[in-house]
Tab-separated table of C-alpha atoms in Angstrom:
chain	number	residue	atom	x	y	z
A	429	UNK	CA	21.551	-15.556	-5.213
A	430	UNK	CA	19.041	-16.311	-2.470
A	431	UNK	CA	15.315	-15.995	-3.062
A	432	UNK	CA	13.633	-13.158	-1.169
A	433	UNK	CA	10.073	-13.524	0.067
A	434	UNK	CA	7.617	-12.741	2.818
A	435	UNK	CA	8.290	-14.175	6.267
A	436	UNK	CA	5.564	-12.316	8.154
A	437	UNK	CA	2.764	-9.777	7.730
A	438	UNK	CA	0.854	-7.382	9.960
A	439	UNK	CA	-1.381	-4.323	9.752
A	440	UNK	CA	-2.991	-1.641	11.859
A	441	UNK	CA	-5.850	0.787	11.269
A	442	UNK	CA	-7.178	3.398	13.712
A	443	UNK	CA	-10.372	2.687	15.643
A	444	UNK	CA	-12.209	5.789	14.440
A	445	UNK	CA	-14.548	5.004	11.530
A	446	UNK	CA	-15.537	7.930	9.284
A	447	UNK	CA	-18.387	6.943	6.963
A	448	UNK	CA	-19.690	8.503	3.777
A	449	UNK	CA	-22.648	9.755	5.799
A	450	UNK	CA	-20.203	11.559	8.068
A	451	UNK	CA	-18.581	12.993	4.939
A	452	UNK	CA	-21.937	14.415	3.818
A	453	UNK	CA	-21.852	16.679	6.877
A	454	UNK	CA	-18.486	18.131	5.850
A	455	UNK	CA	-18.763	18.780	2.117
A	456	UNK	CA	-21.314	18.811	-0.684
A	457	UNK	CA	-21.342	15.103	-1.534
A	458	UNK	CA	-23.381	11.982	-0.847
A	459	UNK	CA	-22.897	8.314	-0.088
A	460	UNK	CA	-24.142	7.070	-3.466
A	461	UNK	CA	-21.810	9.382	-5.413
A	462	UNK	CA	-18.761	8.275	-3.397
A	463	UNK	CA	-19.578	4.559	-3.554
A	464	UNK	CA	-20.362	4.424	-7.277
A	465	UNK	CA	-17.291	6.430	-8.321
A	466	UNK	CA	-14.699	5.126	-5.869
A	467	UNK	CA	-16.048	2.021	-4.127
A	468	UNK	CA	-15.321	3.625	-0.741
A	469	UNK	CA	-17.922	3.233	2.015
A	470	UNK	CA	-15.853	4.350	5.009
A	471	UNK	CA	-12.301	5.126	6.054
A	472	UNK	CA	-10.290	5.141	9.318
A	473	UNK	CA	-8.873	8.332	10.794
A	474	UNK	CA	-6.198	8.590	13.467
A	475	UNK	CA	-6.623	10.908	16.432
A	476	UNK	CA	-4.374	13.934	16.963
A	477	UNK	CA	-2.325	11.938	19.483
A	478	UNK	CA	-1.488	9.174	16.979
A	479	UNK	CA	1.084	9.796	14.253
A	480	UNK	CA	2.522	7.757	11.397
A	481	UNK	CA	5.261	6.098	13.465
A	482	UNK	CA	2.709	4.904	16.048
A	483	UNK	CA	0.682	3.084	13.395
A	484	UNK	CA	3.844	1.738	11.774
A	485	UNK	CA	4.966	0.354	15.130
A	486	UNK	CA	1.659	-1.448	15.738
A	487	UNK	CA	1.759	-3.090	12.306
A	488	UNK	CA	5.414	-4.048	12.802
A	489	UNK	CA	4.754	-5.833	16.095
A	490	UNK	CA	2.215	-8.057	14.347
A	491	UNK	CA	4.532	-8.752	11.401
A	492	UNK	CA	7.361	-9.774	13.742
A	493	UNK	CA	5.032	-12.057	15.680
A	494	UNK	CA	3.832	-13.667	12.444
A	495	UNK	CA	7.435	-14.204	11.346
A	496	UNK	CA	8.358	-15.554	14.802
A	497	UNK	CA	11.159	-13.011	15.089
A	498	UNK	CA	12.363	-10.630	17.797
A	499	UNK	CA	13.100	-6.935	17.160
A	500	UNK	CA	16.841	-7.569	17.530
A	501	UNK	CA	16.639	-10.026	14.605
A	502	UNK	CA	15.863	-7.175	12.188
A	503	UNK	CA	18.799	-5.950	10.084
A	504	UNK	CA	17.109	-3.066	8.256
A	505	UNK	CA	13.855	-1.105	8.515
A	506	UNK	CA	12.472	0.587	5.402
A	507	UNK	CA	9.392	2.777	5.807
A	508	UNK	CA	7.469	3.980	2.766
A	509	UNK	CA	5.590	7.161	3.654
A	510	UNK	CA	4.744	10.667	2.473
A	511	UNK	CA	3.426	11.677	5.900
A	512	UNK	CA	6.355	11.318	8.338
A	513	UNK	CA	5.961	12.526	11.908
A	514	UNK	CA	8.538	15.170	10.966
A	515	UNK	CA	11.182	15.555	8.235
A	516	UNK	CA	13.711	13.974	10.584
A	517	UNK	CA	14.301	11.771	12.434
A	518	UNK	CA	12.760	9.363	9.940
A	519	UNK	CA	9.748	7.216	10.726
A	520	UNK	CA	12.139	4.294	10.346
A	521	UNK	CA	14.315	5.710	13.122
A	522	UNK	CA	11.283	6.195	15.376
A	523	UNK	CA	9.928	2.705	14.744
A	524	UNK	CA	13.365	1.209	15.358
A	525	UNK	CA	13.516	2.923	18.752
A	526	UNK	CA	9.972	1.912	19.724
A	527	UNK	CA	10.638	-1.698	18.762
A	528	UNK	CA	14.055	-1.853	20.380
A	529	UNK	CA	15.530	-3.116	17.099
A	530	UNK	CA	19.048	-2.351	18.276
A	531	UNK	CA	20.839	-4.194	15.461
A	532	UNK	CA	19.006	-2.518	12.586
A	533	UNK	CA	19.696	0.324	10.220
A	534	UNK	CA	16.609	2.370	9.324
A	535	UNK	CA	15.389	4.791	6.679
A	536	UNK	CA	12.330	6.207	4.936
A	537	UNK	CA	11.441	6.012	1.261
A	538	UNK	CA	9.133	8.352	-0.671
A	539	UNK	CA	7.347	7.111	-3.783
A	540	UNK	CA	3.792	8.031	-2.723
A	541	UNK	CA	1.243	5.229	-3.193
A	542	UNK	CA	3.823	3.052	-4.950
A	543	UNK	CA	6.186	3.443	-1.991
A	544	UNK	CA	5.627	-0.009	-0.541
A	545	UNK	CA	6.507	-1.628	-3.876
A	546	UNK	CA	9.741	0.390	-4.000
A	547	UNK	CA	10.482	-0.582	-0.398
A	548	UNK	CA	9.827	-4.262	-0.995
A	549	UNK	CA	12.134	-4.424	-4.007
A	550	UNK	CA	14.841	-2.455	-2.181
A	551	UNK	CA	14.635	-4.942	0.697
A	552	UNK	CA	14.830	-7.873	-1.700
A	553	UNK	CA	18.210	-6.717	-3.011
A	554	UNK	CA	19.750	-6.927	0.459
A	555	UNK	CA	18.280	-10.394	0.991
A	556	UNK	CA	19.232	-11.752	-2.413
A	557	UNK	CA	22.863	-10.648	-2.184
A	558	UNK	CA	23.212	-12.092	1.320
A	559	UNK	CA	23.993	-8.850	3.153
A	560	UNK	CA	20.897	-8.983	5.396
A	561	UNK	CA	18.603	-11.787	6.578
A	562	UNK	CA	15.541	-9.919	7.871
A	563	UNK	CA	14.283	-6.607	6.502
A	564	UNK	CA	11.162	-4.968	7.923
A	565	UNK	CA	9.270	-3.103	5.169
A	566	UNK	CA	6.442	-0.823	6.271
A	567	UNK	CA	3.912	1.295	4.436
A	568	UNK	CA	2.411	3.833	6.850
A	569	UNK	CA	0.402	6.994	6.337
A	570	UNK	CA	-1.538	9.602	8.250
A	571	UNK	CA	-3.041	11.194	5.152
A	572	UNK	CA	-5.684	12.944	7.231
A	573	UNK	CA	-3.094	15.561	8.223
A	574	UNK	CA	-2.403	16.580	4.605
A	575	UNK	CA	-6.009	16.318	3.377
A	576	UNK	CA	-8.052	19.437	2.654
A	577	UNK	CA	-11.322	18.618	4.387
A	578	UNK	CA	-13.105	21.342	2.403
A	579	UNK	CA	-12.173	19.847	-1.000
A	580	UNK	CA	-14.813	17.270	-1.890
A	581	UNK	CA	-12.764	15.981	-4.830
A	582	UNK	CA	-9.991	14.673	-2.566
A	583	UNK	CA	-11.189	14.434	1.032
A	584	UNK	CA	-13.622	11.587	0.276
A	585	UNK	CA	-10.727	9.394	-0.903
A	586	UNK	CA	-8.184	9.200	1.879
A	587	UNK	CA	-7.655	7.443	5.201
A	588	UNK	CA	-4.967	6.438	7.695
A	589	UNK	CA	-3.277	3.111	8.417
A	590	UNK	CA	-0.150	0.967	8.270
A	591	UNK	CA	0.926	-2.401	6.920
A	592	UNK	CA	4.197	-4.233	7.526
A	593	UNK	CA	6.039	-7.225	6.129
A	594	UNK	CA	9.242	-8.996	7.061
A	595	UNK	CA	11.236	-9.821	3.933
A	596	UNK	CA	13.812	-12.580	4.164
A	597	UNK	CA	15.297	-15.639	2.456
A	598	UNK	CA	12.830	-18.303	1.283
A	599	UNK	CA	13.134	-21.683	-0.411
A	600	UNK	CA	13.648	-22.248	-4.128
A	601	UNK	CA	10.607	-21.353	-6.220
A	602	UNK	CA	9.077	-19.191	-3.461
A	603	UNK	CA	9.158	-15.439	-2.924
A	604	UNK	CA	9.568	-12.638	-5.464
A	605	UNK	CA	9.583	-14.049	-8.976
A	606	UNK	CA	9.741	-10.779	-10.900
A	607	UNK	CA	9.187	-7.052	-10.478
A	608	UNK	CA	8.780	-3.758	-12.294
A	609	UNK	CA	9.427	-0.245	-11.022
A	610	UNK	CA	8.900	2.941	-12.995
A	611	UNK	CA	8.345	6.669	-12.889
A	612	UNK	CA	7.071	9.375	-15.232
A	613	UNK	CA	7.890	12.796	-13.725
A	614	UNK	CA	6.114	14.549	-16.602
A	615	UNK	CA	2.888	13.684	-14.760
A	616	UNK	CA	3.976	15.130	-11.420
A	617	UNK	CA	1.641	18.098	-11.797
A	618	UNK	CA	-1.392	15.793	-11.669
A	619	UNK	CA	-0.854	14.524	-8.110
A	620	UNK	CA	1.248	16.362	-5.526
A	621	UNK	CA	1.403	18.032	-2.126
A	622	UNK	CA	1.013	21.796	-2.427
A	623	UNK	CA	3.789	24.022	-1.097
A	624	UNK	CA	1.205	26.700	-0.331
A	625	UNK	CA	-1.097	24.847	2.061
A	626	UNK	CA	0.578	21.405	2.352
A	627	UNK	CA	-2.584	19.671	1.127
A	628	UNK	CA	-2.917	16.921	-1.494
A	629	UNK	CA	-3.820	18.266	-4.947
A	630	UNK	CA	-5.024	15.969	-7.691
A	631	UNK	CA	-6.214	16.128	-11.277
A	632	UNK	CA	-8.529	13.161	-10.952
A	633	UNK	CA	-9.197	12.725	-14.655
A	634	UNK	CA	-5.514	12.574	-15.610
A	635	UNK	CA	-4.559	10.292	-12.715
A	636	UNK	CA	-7.419	7.954	-13.633
A	637	UNK	CA	-6.287	7.766	-17.264
A	638	UNK	CA	-2.720	6.985	-16.182
A	639	UNK	CA	-3.739	4.372	-13.628
A	640	UNK	CA	-6.179	2.376	-15.775
A	641	UNK	CA	-3.405	2.020	-18.344
A	642	UNK	CA	-0.417	1.441	-16.064
A	643	UNK	CA	-1.822	-0.984	-13.476
A	644	UNK	CA	-2.962	-3.643	-15.990
A	645	UNK	CA	0.164	-3.156	-18.111
A	646	UNK	CA	2.528	-3.599	-15.157
A	647	UNK	CA	0.606	-6.642	-13.950
A	648	UNK	CA	0.967	-8.333	-17.328
A	649	UNK	CA	4.645	-7.340	-17.518
A	650	UNK	CA	5.626	-9.021	-14.232
A	651	UNK	CA	3.756	-12.190	-15.185
A	652	UNK	CA	5.609	-12.356	-18.487
A	653	UNK	CA	8.952	-11.741	-16.761
A	654	UNK	CA	8.187	-14.579	-14.336
A	655	UNK	CA	7.145	-16.927	-17.147
A	656	UNK	CA	3.610	-17.129	-15.758
A	657	UNK	CA	0.212	-16.983	-17.436
A	658	UNK	CA	-2.883	-15.105	-16.274
A	659	UNK	CA	-4.493	-18.434	-15.436
A	660	UNK	CA	-1.798	-19.154	-12.856
A	661	UNK	CA	-2.585	-16.071	-10.741
A	662	UNK	CA	-4.298	-17.003	-7.475
A	663	UNK	CA	-4.771	-13.524	-6.009
A	664	UNK	CA	-4.437	-9.874	-7.056
A	665	UNK	CA	-3.640	-7.009	-4.685
A	666	UNK	CA	-3.895	-3.703	-6.545
A	667	UNK	CA	-3.339	-0.343	-4.873
A	668	UNK	CA	-6.632	0.441	-3.159
A	669	UNK	CA	-7.290	3.819	-4.730
A	670	UNK	CA	-10.509	3.480	-6.696
A	671	UNK	CA	-12.607	0.394	-7.432
A	672	UNK	CA	-12.908	1.301	-11.113
A	673	UNK	CA	-9.121	1.447	-11.520
A	674	UNK	CA	-8.772	-1.832	-9.618
A	675	UNK	CA	-11.393	-3.448	-11.823
A	676	UNK	CA	-9.407	-2.482	-14.919
A	677	UNK	CA	-6.470	-4.528	-13.647
A	678	UNK	CA	-8.660	-7.441	-12.579
A	679	UNK	CA	-10.446	-7.650	-15.902
A	680	UNK	CA	-7.187	-7.476	-17.847
A	681	UNK	CA	-5.898	-10.452	-15.849
A	682	UNK	CA	-9.290	-12.194	-16.155
A	683	UNK	CA	-9.370	-12.912	-12.417
A	684	UNK	CA	-12.660	-13.640	-10.578
A	685	UNK	CA	-13.904	-10.872	-8.282
A	686	UNK	CA	-13.317	-12.954	-5.155
A	687	UNK	CA	-9.616	-13.265	-6.052
A	688	UNK	CA	-8.964	-9.509	-5.760
A	689	UNK	CA	-8.422	-7.533	-2.551
A	690	UNK	CA	-11.054	-4.827	-2.019
A	691	UNK	CA	-10.194	-3.248	1.332
A	692	UNK	CA	-10.776	0.165	-0.310
A	693	UNK	CA	-14.414	-0.233	0.738
A	694	UNK	CA	-13.520	-0.061	4.434
A	695	UNK	CA	-10.315	1.976	4.543
A	696	UNK	CA	-10.277	4.221	1.464
A	697	UNK	CA	-6.936	5.136	-0.081
A	698	UNK	CA	-4.183	4.957	2.537
A	699	UNK	CA	-1.386	5.547	0.003
A	700	UNK	CA	1.738	3.442	0.604
A	701	UNK	CA	-0.035	1.272	3.191
A	702	UNK	CA	-2.926	-0.030	1.052
A	703	UNK	CA	-1.015	-2.964	-0.441
A	704	UNK	CA	0.617	-4.265	2.767
A	705	UNK	CA	-2.668	-3.839	4.680
A	706	UNK	CA	-4.545	-5.840	2.037
A	707	UNK	CA	-1.768	-8.434	1.921
A	708	UNK	CA	-1.871	-8.880	5.694
A	709	UNK	CA	-5.665	-9.117	5.815
A	710	UNK	CA	-5.874	-11.723	3.076
A	711	UNK	CA	-3.126	-13.874	4.572
A	712	UNK	CA	-4.940	-13.607	7.901
A	713	UNK	CA	-8.329	-14.604	6.466
A	714	UNK	CA	-6.880	-17.490	4.468
A	715	UNK	CA	-7.526	-16.156	0.977
A	716	UNK	CA	-3.766	-16.150	0.332
A	717	UNK	CA	-2.278	-19.560	1.051
A	718	UNK	CA	1.087	-21.276	0.838
A	719	UNK	CA	2.316	-21.612	-2.749
A	720	UNK	CA	-0.237	-19.127	-4.152
A	721	UNK	CA	0.874	-16.871	-6.995
A	722	UNK	CA	0.095	-13.292	-5.976
A	723	UNK	CA	0.414	-10.108	-8.043
A	724	UNK	CA	0.927	-6.808	-6.187
A	725	UNK	CA	0.617	-3.635	-8.256
A	726	UNK	CA	0.516	0.040	-7.333
A	727	UNK	CA	0.790	3.558	-8.693
A	728	UNK	CA	1.195	6.947	-7.092
A	729	UNK	CA	2.294	10.551	-7.224
A	730	UNK	CA	5.491	11.236	-9.083
A	731	UNK	CA	4.057	9.670	-11.151
A	732	UNK	CA	5.380	6.322	-9.940
A	733	UNK	CA	4.420	2.676	-10.277
A	734	UNK	CA	5.569	-0.753	-9.186
A	735	UNK	CA	4.490	-4.379	-9.483
A	736	UNK	CA	5.618	-7.734	-8.139
A	737	UNK	CA	4.752	-11.328	-8.969
A	738	UNK	CA	5.503	-13.646	-6.060
A	739	UNK	CA	4.832	-17.130	-4.841
A	740	UNK	CA	3.701	-16.894	-1.236
A	741	UNK	CA	5.338	-19.011	1.444
A	742	UNK	CA	8.747	-19.801	2.883
């Protein structure tokens, strides 16, 4: 089977910056409380005129440019999201139309904050078995439209944005080396979208307990499956939900602080898009280089989780 890896990356975040000081004007909270408990200093919020597919499109354009591909080169578009423009057509359909990706199939995938990991591994199957050559995988969210801006326990956490990657065949020894996907529906009641008001509801204590156990465990698991040691990891991209959860994974892998993505400070939790945004940023700024071993790990509502060990480059 062919190796599947990353051919191109791109990301997009809205221009509007909403700081913790702005948050103080909405709910009973303060900058110090938010920063010390979550690591978040600000987040980006889309305007009413911008929806999930618009952000997904912007990120996709950059990923295609980075991969040196045209829209018609794409065989499949997979969008991970829990905030589609509407139930149907899918965000994938809308992005396909905006791109002019006339040769592609397209679909959405829902696994909450672990959605991008599910999308990436789904794409890899098509590449590895030779059915497709170029799969566009996008994580895109407009969480601001399902956030209760009167609930200080949740509204301080979330933001909007999109990240995209082109997955395709890469040379021997490069690309996805191992992965893990999982779900525990018994924890669904701890993180969900309410049927009553359509807002995100979360039992923060229970989600925290799950995440600080699962993220480090999954990271170690994919390294073992790939026959790698902790010392061989060059960069860690955990789901950008909470700096304390991220630190649990970093410390378990014994990785220096400067080898872990921390975009949570500037963007907050953007659900399925946090990992591809962080991946794109750190490729762009040179922290992730050719031949680097990178661990991606996420968790989300469901409860779901996913992790990948990969060697970056083509």
